[in-house]
Coordinates of C-alpha atoms in Angstrom, one line a residue:
M74 CA -172.3 4.0 5.1
R75 CA -169.7 5.0 2.5
I76 CA -166.6 6.6 3.9
V77 CA -164.4 8.3 1.3
I78 CA -160.9 9.2 2.3
I79 CA -158.8 11.6 0.1
G80 CA -155.1 10.8 0.7
G81 CA -153.6 7.4 1.4
N82 CA -150.8 7.9 3.8
A83 CA -150.5 8.5 7.6
A84 CA -153.7 10.1 8.6
G85 CA -155.8 8.7 5.8
M86 CA -154.8 5.1 6.3
S87 CA -155.0 5.3 10.1
C88 CA -158.6 6.5 9.7
A89 CA -159.5 3.8 7.2
A90 CA -158.1 1.0 9.4
R91 CA -159.8 2.3 12.5
A92 CA -163.1 2.8 10.6
R93 CA -163.1 -0.8 9.5
R94 CA -162.5 -2.1 13.0
N95 CA -165.3 0.1 14.2
D96 CA -167.8 -0.9 11.5
E97 CA -167.5 -4.1 9.5
S98 CA -170.4 -3.1 7.3
A99 CA -169.1 0.3 6.1
E100 CA -167.9 0.8 2.6
I101 CA -164.5 2.4 2.8
L102 CA -162.8 4.0 -0.3
V103 CA -159.4 5.6 -0.3
L104 CA -158.5 7.8 -3.2
E105 CA -154.8 8.4 -3.7
R106 CA -153.4 10.4 -6.6
G107 CA -149.9 8.9 -6.3
E108 CA -148.6 5.5 -7.0
H109 CA -148.3 4.2 -3.4
V110 CA -150.3 4.3 -0.2
S111 CA -149.2 3.7 3.4
Y112 CA -145.5 4.2 2.6
A113 CA -142.7 5.1 5.0
S114 CA -142.2 8.7 4.0
C115 CA -139.9 9.3 7.1
G116 CA -137.7 6.5 5.9
L117 CA -136.9 8.1 2.4
P118 CA -133.6 9.7 3.4
Y119 CA -132.4 6.4 4.8
Y120 CA -133.3 4.7 1.6
V121 CA -131.3 7.3 -0.4
G122 CA -128.3 6.7 1.8
G123 CA -128.5 2.9 1.5
E124 CA -129.3 2.2 5.2
I125 CA -132.7 0.9 4.0
A126 CA -131.5 -1.4 1.3
E127 CA -134.7 -2.6 -0.3
R128 CA -137.2 -0.2 -1.9
E129 CA -140.1 -2.6 -1.0
D130 CA -139.3 -2.1 2.7
L131 CA -140.7 1.5 2.3
L132 CA -144.1 0.1 1.2
V133 CA -145.7 -0.7 4.5
Q134 CA -149.0 -1.7 2.9
T135 CA -150.3 -2.1 -0.7
P136 CA -153.9 -1.8 -2.1
R137 CA -154.0 -5.6 -2.3
S138 CA -152.9 -6.2 1.3
L139 CA -155.3 -3.6 2.6
S140 CA -158.2 -5.2 0.6
A141 CA -157.3 -8.6 1.9
V142 CA -156.8 -7.7 5.6
L143 CA -159.3 -4.8 6.1
N144 CA -161.6 -5.0 3.1
I145 CA -160.7 -1.5 2.2
T146 CA -160.8 -0.3 -1.5
V147 CA -157.8 1.7 -2.3
R148 CA -157.5 3.4 -5.7
T149 CA -154.1 4.8 -6.6
G150 CA -153.7 7.2 -9.6
S151 CA -157.0 8.8 -8.6
E152 CA -156.8 12.5 -8.2
V153 CA -159.7 14.4 -6.6
V154 CA -160.1 17.6 -8.6
A155 CA -163.3 19.0 -6.9
I156 CA -165.7 18.4 -4.1
N157 CA -169.4 19.3 -3.8
P158 CA -170.3 19.4 -0.1
A159 CA -174.0 20.1 -0.9
A160 CA -174.3 17.1 -3.1
H161 CA -171.9 14.9 -1.0
T162 CA -169.8 14.1 -4.1
V163 CA -166.2 14.3 -5.2
D164 CA -165.0 14.5 -8.8
V165 CA -162.1 12.1 -9.4
R166 CA -159.7 12.1 -12.4
T167 CA -158.0 8.9 -13.4
A168 CA -156.1 7.6 -16.4
A169 CA -159.5 6.4 -17.8
G170 CA -161.2 9.7 -17.4
Q171 CA -163.3 11.6 -14.8
E172 CA -166.0 10.3 -12.6
T173 CA -168.1 11.4 -9.7
V174 CA -168.1 9.5 -6.4
E175 CA -170.7 9.9 -3.7
Y176 CA -169.9 9.8 0.1
D177 CA -171.7 9.8 3.4
A178 CA -168.6 10.8 5.3
L179 CA -165.6 12.5 3.7
V180 CA -162.2 12.7 5.3
L181 CA -159.6 15.0 3.8
T182 CA -156.0 13.9 4.4
P183 CA -154.2 15.4 1.4
G184 CA -151.0 16.1 3.3
A185 CA -148.7 18.9 2.3
K186 CA -146.6 19.7 -0.8
P187 CA -143.0 20.9 -0.9
F188 CA -142.5 24.6 -1.1
I189 CA -140.7 25.4 -4.4
P190 CA -138.9 28.7 -4.5
D191 CA -139.4 30.9 -7.6
I192 CA -135.9 31.1 -8.8
P193 CA -134.4 30.7 -12.3
G194 CA -133.5 27.1 -13.1
I195 CA -135.7 25.5 -10.4
G196 CA -137.2 23.2 -13.0
S197 CA -133.9 21.7 -14.1
S198 CA -133.5 18.0 -14.5
F199 CA -131.1 17.6 -11.6
V200 CA -133.4 19.4 -9.1
S201 CA -135.7 17.3 -6.9
T202 CA -137.7 17.2 -3.7
L203 CA -138.0 14.2 -1.4
R204 CA -141.6 13.7 -0.4
T205 CA -142.7 10.4 -2.1
V206 CA -141.2 7.1 -3.1
P207 CA -140.8 8.2 -6.8
D208 CA -138.9 11.3 -5.4
A209 CA -136.6 8.9 -3.5
D210 CA -136.1 6.9 -6.7
R211 CA -135.2 10.1 -8.6
V212 CA -132.8 11.3 -5.9
T213 CA -131.1 7.9 -5.7
E214 CA -130.6 7.8 -9.5
L215 CA -129.2 11.3 -9.6
A216 CA -126.9 10.5 -6.7
R217 CA -125.4 7.5 -8.6
N218 CA -123.8 9.7 -11.2
A219 CA -123.1 12.8 -8.9
T220 CA -120.0 14.0 -7.1
S221 CA -121.6 17.1 -5.6
A222 CA -125.0 18.0 -4.1
V223 CA -126.6 21.1 -2.7
V224 CA -129.5 20.8 -0.2
L225 CA -131.7 23.8 0.1
G226 CA -133.1 23.8 3.6
G227 CA -131.5 22.8 7.0
G228 CA -134.5 21.2 8.6
F229 CA -135.0 17.6 9.4
I230 CA -135.5 16.1 5.9
G231 CA -132.8 18.4 4.5
L232 CA -130.2 17.3 7.0
E233 CA -131.1 13.7 7.0
T234 CA -130.7 13.7 3.2
A235 CA -127.5 15.7 3.4
E236 CA -126.1 13.0 5.7
A237 CA -127.3 10.3 3.4
L238 CA -125.7 11.9 0.4
A239 CA -122.4 12.4 2.3
I240 CA -122.5 8.7 3.3
R241 CA -122.7 7.9 -0.5
G242 CA -119.5 9.9 -0.9
L243 CA -120.9 13.1 -2.4
K244 CA -119.5 16.6 -1.6
V245 CA -122.5 18.1 0.1
H246 CA -123.5 21.7 0.8
V247 CA -126.5 22.8 2.9
V248 CA -128.0 26.2 2.3
D249 CA -130.4 27.8 4.7
L250 CA -131.8 31.4 5.1
A251 CA -131.9 31.0 8.8
G252 CA -128.9 31.9 11.0
H253 CA -128.2 28.2 11.8
V254 CA -129.3 24.8 10.6
L255 CA -132.2 23.2 12.5
P256 CA -133.8 26.6 12.9
M257 CA -136.6 25.0 15.0
M258 CA -133.9 24.4 17.7
E259 CA -132.2 27.0 19.9
P260 CA -128.7 28.0 18.6
E261 CA -126.9 26.4 21.5
I262 CA -128.7 23.1 20.8
A263 CA -128.2 23.3 17.0
A264 CA -124.5 24.2 17.2
P265 CA -123.2 20.7 18.1
A266 CA -125.3 19.3 15.2
A267 CA -123.7 21.8 12.8
A268 CA -120.3 20.7 14.1
Q269 CA -121.2 17.1 13.5
L270 CA -122.3 17.8 10.0
R271 CA -118.9 19.4 9.3
E272 CA -117.2 16.3 10.6
L273 CA -119.2 14.3 8.1
G274 CA -117.8 16.6 5.3
V275 CA -121.0 18.6 4.8
Q276 CA -120.4 22.3 4.2
L277 CA -122.9 24.8 5.7
H278 CA -124.0 28.1 4.2
T279 CA -126.4 29.8 6.6
G280 CA -128.1 33.2 6.4
V281 CA -128.1 33.0 2.6
G282 CA -130.5 31.8 0.0
A283 CA -130.3 30.5 -3.6
T284 CA -130.8 33.0 -6.3
R285 CA -130.6 30.8 -9.4
I286 CA -129.7 27.3 -10.5
I287 CA -127.3 27.1 -13.5
E288 CA -127.6 24.1 -15.9
R289 CA -124.5 23.3 -17.9
T290 CA -125.2 23.1 -21.6
A291 CA -124.0 20.4 -24.0
N292 CA -121.0 22.4 -25.2
G293 CA -119.6 22.6 -21.6
T294 CA -120.4 26.2 -20.8
V295 CA -122.5 27.6 -18.0
D296 CA -125.8 29.2 -18.9
G297 CA -125.9 32.8 -17.8
S298 CA -123.1 35.1 -16.6
V299 CA -121.5 34.2 -13.4
G300 CA -119.2 36.7 -11.8
K301 CA -116.2 35.9 -9.7
T302 CA -117.2 34.9 -6.2
D303 CA -115.6 34.0 -2.9
D304 CA -116.0 30.4 -1.8
S305 CA -116.2 30.8 1.9
A306 CA -115.9 27.1 2.4
N307 CA -112.4 26.8 1.1
G308 CA -111.2 30.4 0.9
S309 CA -110.6 30.3 -2.8
S310 CA -112.3 32.5 -5.5
M311 CA -114.5 30.8 -8.1
D312 CA -116.0 31.9 -11.3
G313 CA -118.5 30.1 -13.5
N314 CA -116.0 28.4 -15.7
S315 CA -114.0 27.0 -12.8
I316 CA -116.9 24.9 -11.7
P317 CA -116.0 21.2 -12.4
N318 CA -117.0 20.1 -15.9
S319 CA -119.2 17.4 -14.5
S320 CA -121.2 19.8 -12.4
H321 CA -124.1 22.1 -12.8
A322 CA -124.2 24.9 -10.2
I323 CA -126.2 27.0 -7.9
E324 CA -125.7 30.7 -7.1
L325 CA -126.3 32.1 -3.6
S326 CA -127.4 35.5 -2.5
N327 CA -124.0 36.3 -1.2
G328 CA -122.4 35.6 -4.6
E329 CA -121.0 32.2 -3.9
V330 CA -121.4 29.6 -6.7
L331 CA -121.5 26.0 -5.6
P332 CA -121.1 22.9 -7.9
A333 CA -124.2 20.8 -7.9
D334 CA -124.8 17.6 -9.9
L335 CA -127.9 17.3 -7.7
V336 CA -130.0 19.9 -6.0
L337 CA -132.5 18.8 -3.3
V338 CA -135.2 21.3 -2.4
S339 CA -136.3 20.9 1.2
I340 CA -137.3 24.4 2.3
G341 CA -140.5 23.3 3.9
V342 CA -144.1 22.3 3.0
R343 CA -147.4 24.0 2.4
P344 CA -150.9 22.5 3.0
D345 CA -152.2 21.0 -0.3
T346 CA -155.8 22.4 0.1
A347 CA -156.6 24.6 -2.9
I348 CA -159.6 22.5 -4.1
F349 CA -161.1 22.2 -0.6
E350 CA -160.8 26.0 0.0
A351 CA -162.4 26.5 -3.4
A352 CA -165.3 24.4 -2.3
G353 CA -166.0 26.7 0.7
I354 CA -164.2 24.8 3.4
R355 CA -162.8 27.2 5.9
C356 CA -159.0 27.5 5.8
D357 CA -156.5 29.7 7.6
R358 CA -153.3 30.5 5.7
G359 CA -154.0 27.6 3.5
A360 CA -154.5 25.1 6.3
I361 CA -157.9 23.5 6.9
D362 CA -159.6 24.8 10.1
V363 CA -160.9 21.9 12.2
D364 CA -162.5 21.5 15.6
E365 CA -161.3 19.2 18.3
H366 CA -162.8 16.2 16.6
G367 CA -161.4 17.0 13.2
R368 CA -164.6 18.3 11.8
T369 CA -164.4 21.0 9.1
S370 CA -166.7 23.9 8.5
M371 CA -168.8 21.7 6.2
P372 CA -171.1 19.0 7.7
G373 CA -170.1 15.5 7.0
I374 CA -166.4 16.4 6.2
W375 CA -163.5 15.8 8.5
A376 CA -159.8 16.6 7.9
A377 CA -156.5 15.5 9.5
G378 CA -152.7 15.5 9.0
D379 CA -150.3 18.0 7.6
A380 CA -153.0 20.1 5.8
T381 CA -154.9 21.0 9.0
L382 CA -154.5 23.4 11.8
S383 CA -153.5 21.9 15.2
T384 CA -153.6 23.6 18.5
D385 CA -150.3 23.9 20.3
F386 CA -150.5 22.3 23.8
V387 CA -148.3 24.9 25.5
T388 CA -149.1 28.2 23.8
G389 CA -152.6 27.6 22.3
A390 CA -151.3 28.8 18.9
R391 CA -153.0 27.4 15.8
R392 CA -150.6 26.0 13.1
P393 CA -150.0 23.0 11.0
V394 CA -147.9 20.2 12.6
A395 CA -146.2 18.2 9.8
L396 CA -145.4 15.1 11.9
A397 CA -146.4 11.5 11.4
G398 CA -147.3 10.7 15.0
P399 CA -150.0 13.4 15.4
A400 CA -151.3 12.6 11.9
N401 CA -151.8 8.9 12.6
R402 CA -153.5 9.6 16.0
A403 CA -155.8 12.2 14.5
G404 CA -156.9 9.9 11.7
R405 CA -157.8 7.2 14.2
L406 CA -159.8 9.6 16.3
I407 CA -161.7 10.9 13.3
A408 CA -162.8 7.4 12.5
D409 CA -164.2 7.1 16.0
D410 CA -166.1 10.4 15.6
I411 CA -167.6 9.2 12.3
C412 CA -168.6 5.7 13.7
N413 CA -169.2 6.4 17.4
P414 CA -169.5 10.2 17.9
E415 CA -171.1 9.9 21.3
T416 CA -167.9 8.3 22.8
A417 CA -165.2 9.7 20.6
R418 CA -162.3 11.4 22.3
P419 CA -161.1 14.8 21.1
I420 CA -157.9 15.1 19.1
P421 CA -155.2 16.2 21.6
A422 CA -153.3 19.4 21.3
A423 CA -149.9 19.0 19.8
L424 CA -146.5 19.1 21.6
G425 CA -144.5 18.8 18.3
T426 CA -142.2 16.2 19.8
S427 CA -139.5 15.5 17.2
I428 CA -136.1 13.9 16.9
I429 CA -133.3 13.6 14.3
R430 CA -130.0 11.7 14.1
I431 CA -127.0 13.4 12.6
G432 CA -123.9 11.3 12.6
E433 CA -123.2 10.3 16.1
L434 CA -125.5 12.9 17.6
T435 CA -129.2 12.9 18.4
V436 CA -131.2 16.2 18.5
A437 CA -134.7 16.3 19.9
R438 CA -137.3 18.7 21.2
T439 CA -140.8 18.8 22.7
G440 CA -143.1 21.6 23.7
A441 CA -142.5 25.3 23.1
G442 CA -139.2 27.1 22.3
R443 CA -138.2 30.6 23.5
D444 CA -139.7 32.4 20.5
D445 CA -143.0 30.5 20.8
L446 CA -143.3 31.5 24.4
K447 CA -142.4 35.1 23.6
R448 CA -145.0 35.3 20.8
A449 CA -147.6 33.9 23.2
G450 CA -146.7 36.4 26.0
I451 CA -145.8 33.6 28.4
Q452 CA -143.2 34.4 31.0
F453 CA -140.6 31.7 31.5
H454 CA -137.4 30.5 33.0
A455 CA -134.6 28.7 31.1
I456 CA -132.0 26.3 32.5
H457 CA -129.2 24.5 30.8
L458 CA -127.4 21.5 32.1
E459 CA -125.0 18.8 30.9
A460 CA -125.1 15.3 32.1
T461 CA -124.0 11.9 30.8
Q462 CA -126.5 9.4 29.6
H463 CA -125.4 6.8 32.1
A464 CA -123.0 6.5 35.0
S465 CA -119.9 8.5 34.2
Y466 CA -117.6 5.8 35.4
F467 CA -119.2 3.2 33.1
P468 CA -117.4 3.0 29.7
G469 CA -119.0 5.0 26.9
A470 CA -120.4 7.9 29.0
I471 CA -121.2 10.8 26.7
A472 CA -122.5 14.2 27.8
M473 CA -125.9 15.5 26.6
R474 CA -126.9 19.1 26.7
M475 CA -130.4 20.0 27.8
L476 CA -132.4 23.2 27.7
V477 CA -135.5 23.2 29.8
L478 CA -138.1 26.0 29.8
F479 CA -140.7 26.4 32.6
G480 CA -143.2 29.0 33.7
D481 CA -143.2 31.3 36.8
D482 CA -145.6 28.7 38.3
G483 CA -143.1 25.9 37.6
R484 CA -145.2 24.3 34.8
L485 CA -143.0 22.6 32.2
L486 CA -143.2 24.3 28.8
G487 CA -140.5 22.9 26.6
T488 CA -137.3 20.9 26.3
Q489 CA -134.5 20.5 23.8
I490 CA -131.7 18.0 24.0
V491 CA -128.6 17.3 22.0
G492 CA -126.2 14.4 22.7
G493 CA -125.5 10.8 21.9
E494 CA -127.2 7.7 23.3
G495 CA -130.1 8.3 25.6
V496 CA -131.5 11.6 24.2
D497 CA -134.6 9.7 22.9
K498 CA -135.3 8.3 26.3
R499 CA -135.2 11.7 28.0
I500 CA -137.1 13.6 25.5
D501 CA -140.0 11.1 25.8
V502 CA -140.0 11.5 29.6
F503 CA -140.2 15.3 29.1
A504 CA -143.0 14.9 26.5
A505 CA -145.0 12.8 28.9
A506 CA -144.4 15.2 31.8
I507 CA -145.5 18.2 29.8
R508 CA -148.6 16.5 28.6
S509 CA -149.5 15.5 32.2
G510 CA -149.1 19.2 33.4
A511 CA -146.1 18.4 35.5
A512 CA -144.0 21.2 37.2
I513 CA -140.3 21.4 37.0
D514 CA -139.8 20.2 40.6
D515 CA -142.0 17.2 39.9
L516 CA -139.0 15.9 37.9
I517 CA -137.0 15.4 41.0
D518 CA -139.2 12.6 42.1
E519 CA -139.6 10.8 38.7
D520 CA -138.7 7.2 39.5
L521 CA -136.6 6.3 36.5
A522 CA -134.7 3.1 35.7
Y523 CA -131.1 3.0 36.9
S524 CA -128.2 0.7 36.3
P525 CA -124.7 1.9 35.4
P526 CA -125.0 1.0 31.7
F527 CA -128.4 2.7 31.3
G528 CA -128.7 5.8 33.6
Q529 CA -127.6 7.5 36.7
A530 CA -128.9 7.4 40.3
K531 CA -129.6 11.1 39.7
D532 CA -130.9 10.9 36.1
P533 CA -130.4 14.0 33.9
V534 CA -134.2 14.4 34.1
N535 CA -134.0 14.4 37.9
L536 CA -131.1 16.9 37.8
A537 CA -133.2 19.2 35.6
G538 CA -135.8 19.2 38.3
M539 CA -133.3 20.0 41.0
L540 CA -131.8 22.8 39.1
G541 CA -135.2 24.2 38.2
E542 CA -136.4 24.0 41.8
N543 CA -133.3 26.0 42.9
V544 CA -134.2 28.7 40.4
L545 CA -137.8 28.9 41.5
S546 CA -136.9 29.0 45.2
G547 CA -134.4 31.7 44.7
K548 CA -131.4 29.6 45.7
L549 CA -130.0 30.1 42.2
R550 CA -129.8 33.2 40.1
L551 CA -128.8 32.8 36.5
W552 CA -127.4 34.9 33.7
Y553 CA -127.4 33.9 30.1
A554 CA -124.9 34.0 27.2
Q555 CA -127.1 36.5 25.3
E556 CA -126.6 39.0 28.2
L557 CA -122.8 38.9 28.0
A558 CA -122.3 42.5 26.8
D559 CA -124.5 43.9 29.6
V560 CA -123.1 41.7 32.3
A561 CA -119.5 42.6 31.3
R562 CA -120.3 46.3 31.9
T563 CA -122.0 45.8 35.3
D564 CA -120.4 42.7 37.0
L565 CA -117.1 41.2 37.8
I566 CA -117.0 38.0 35.6
L567 CA -115.4 35.3 37.7
D568 CA -114.2 32.3 35.6
V569 CA -113.7 29.3 38.0
R570 CA -112.1 26.9 35.5
S571 CA -108.5 25.8 35.8
P572 CA -105.7 28.1 34.5
A573 CA -105.1 25.7 31.6
E574 CA -108.7 25.8 30.5
F575 CA -108.7 29.6 30.9
A576 CA -105.7 29.9 28.6
T577 CA -107.6 28.2 25.8
G578 CA -110.1 31.0 25.6
H579 CA -111.9 33.3 28.1
V580 CA -114.2 36.2 28.3
R581 CA -112.4 39.5 28.1
G582 CA -111.8 41.0 31.5
A583 CA -112.7 37.9 33.4
L584 CA -110.9 37.0 36.7
N585 CA -109.7 33.4 36.8
I586 CA -109.8 31.7 40.2
P587 CA -110.4 27.9 40.2
H588 CA -113.5 26.9 42.1
T589 CA -111.4 24.9 44.6
E590 CA -109.6 28.2 45.5
V591 CA -112.6 30.5 45.9
R592 CA -112.8 30.2 49.7
A593 CA -109.0 30.8 50.2
R594 CA -109.0 33.7 47.7
M595 CA -112.1 35.5 48.9
D596 CA -110.2 38.8 49.6
E597 CA -108.9 38.8 46.1
I598 CA -112.4 38.4 44.7
L599 CA -113.8 41.2 46.9
D600 CA -111.0 43.5 45.8
A601 CA -111.6 42.8 42.1
A602 CA -115.4 43.1 42.5
A603 CA -115.1 46.5 44.2
G604 CA -118.8 46.3 45.2
R605 CA -120.0 45.1 41.9
P606 CA -122.2 41.9 41.5
I607 CA -120.3 38.8 40.5
A608 CA -121.1 36.8 37.4
V609 CA -119.7 33.3 37.8
M610 CA -118.9 30.9 35.0
C611 CA -117.2 27.6 34.2
A612 CA -117.3 25.2 31.3
S613 CA -120.8 23.8 31.9
G614 CA -122.3 25.5 35.0
K615 CA -121.4 22.7 37.5
R616 CA -118.3 24.1 39.1
S617 CA -119.5 27.6 38.9
H618 CA -122.6 26.6 40.8
S619 CA -120.4 25.4 43.7
A620 CA -118.6 28.8 43.6
Y621 CA -121.8 30.7 43.4
R622 CA -123.1 29.0 46.6
I623 CA -119.9 30.0 48.4
L624 CA -120.2 33.6 47.3
V625 CA -123.9 34.1 48.2
Q626 CA -123.3 32.5 51.6
H627 CA -120.6 35.1 52.2
G628 CA -123.3 37.7 51.6
L629 CA -122.2 38.6 48.0
S630 CA -124.5 39.4 45.1
A631 CA -123.8 36.7 42.5
R632 CA -125.3 34.8 39.6
N633 CA -124.3 31.8 37.6
L634 CA -123.9 31.4 33.8
S635 CA -126.5 29.0 32.5
G636 CA -124.8 26.2 30.6
G637 CA -121.4 27.7 31.1
M638 CA -118.7 28.3 28.4
H639 CA -120.0 25.5 26.2
V640 CA -123.4 27.3 25.7
L641 CA -121.8 30.7 25.5
C642 CA -119.5 29.7 22.7
D643 CA -122.3 27.9 20.8
A644 CA -124.8 30.8 21.3
L645 CA -122.4 33.7 20.5
G646 CA -119.5 32.1 18.6
D647 CA -115.8 32.1 19.5
G648 CA -115.7 35.8 18.8
A649 CA -116.9 36.4 22.3
L650 CA -113.6 35.1 23.7
N651 CA -109.9 36.1 24.0
R652 CA -107.6 33.4 22.8

């Protein structure tokens, strides 16, 4: 049997390796149009920043090593330009010309290609993407002679590269059309990451896009007319000729002009599937439609990785998932289906578990977000909590913020976490719990490792379960930052922080009574409420929960602000407060 695999990275090489272990007699041919196979694409930003010092460390395998260890033939510089499903052939273009290759089983793992916006100047010599090892070489070379950089796109690769360039000493700007960086995260989870980027010296421009890229000509002028603009990052006005002589520039939709010796385009990716769709393979919005075993609409052809549709584990939505873990696992399972179809396991639905480091912070998510659930018509509850990664009395305790979503039946639906050490451990627990079908109250009994340097006797995961159980049982009613305007009209807002904390900023019209004084000052609270419900709040939701329980056990109608002032400020901004 001849197995031909198009694409030599995550899904493709995982499929090739598993196929060899399944069948020693199979002829396995990998066709890769680029220079490298099995390279560490997720490590590229860290190579640009110098944390990965040696370029060779990015090359996990080579054609020679794959031939020696697995007897796999890998041909780089081989671009598949057409496939003929009826004839079981693919047409391959190489430097020597074009040839036709036959197959018994064909696996499509072409990956995705960067989305390039159609704006003037996008083809300039100082503009690059970061998808391949040659891309990393190009960005690294540009960075050596640069003092300023603009990153278009505030997703994972964009922010990892922005951090890498800032580490190299460049003045870095990040531009994103979304209202905040990390748009796949909820605003209250993304906000601390944005603050960390600013601490690293990265300037953020959200809610705007790039309209053109301006390349400085040899005589030192700027191509095109650039009107006077307002630089929101430093409060000064800037026109085209005030851009530093060493810089090219990029113009934004709000009129800002940013200096840019280097522009990185990291807006997103699109499935690279044109030739397969042209051959009659069924695609949806450019992504290859596959069944649970990775089979396409054409017999004898499978597909996996960034170019395929995956099923969302929580919502059932069909969409591409551009993550290395799912791609590797799908490639492996496709090899099983080719070699041993009677026992092959199906490709699991995707949770989209992902994580990023930004400075001293870690941001992670698994499962669905609010918008995902709303689009799917799934009713859900949301809880916020803050807890330290290990015992608070042990040196180095740092708070992490968690958002946990669960259904009316208690089923866990999604989690997002931002913090320092320990975020990775907790997100993996949640990913395993969601995959197993656990309910929110099952988390109470998760038997997690505890020692003061590593965790708490009541781990943050356990605490999430306790908080969620209180919500489901009716022991706790919550209100949310996004409801502030309505709550202020109907409820007495009771802020139970200390007077000193209250003085640093508070919701307009709030009554300040510290949580330790609620019992003694109950008459004052009753007078101020005048029959209205009471919306309790504090910094993080812990002290206000204690006050809330006192109030409801006195027969009052009350609810507690989920996540407290920390979430409110990050979700709504400081404009919601009196200072």
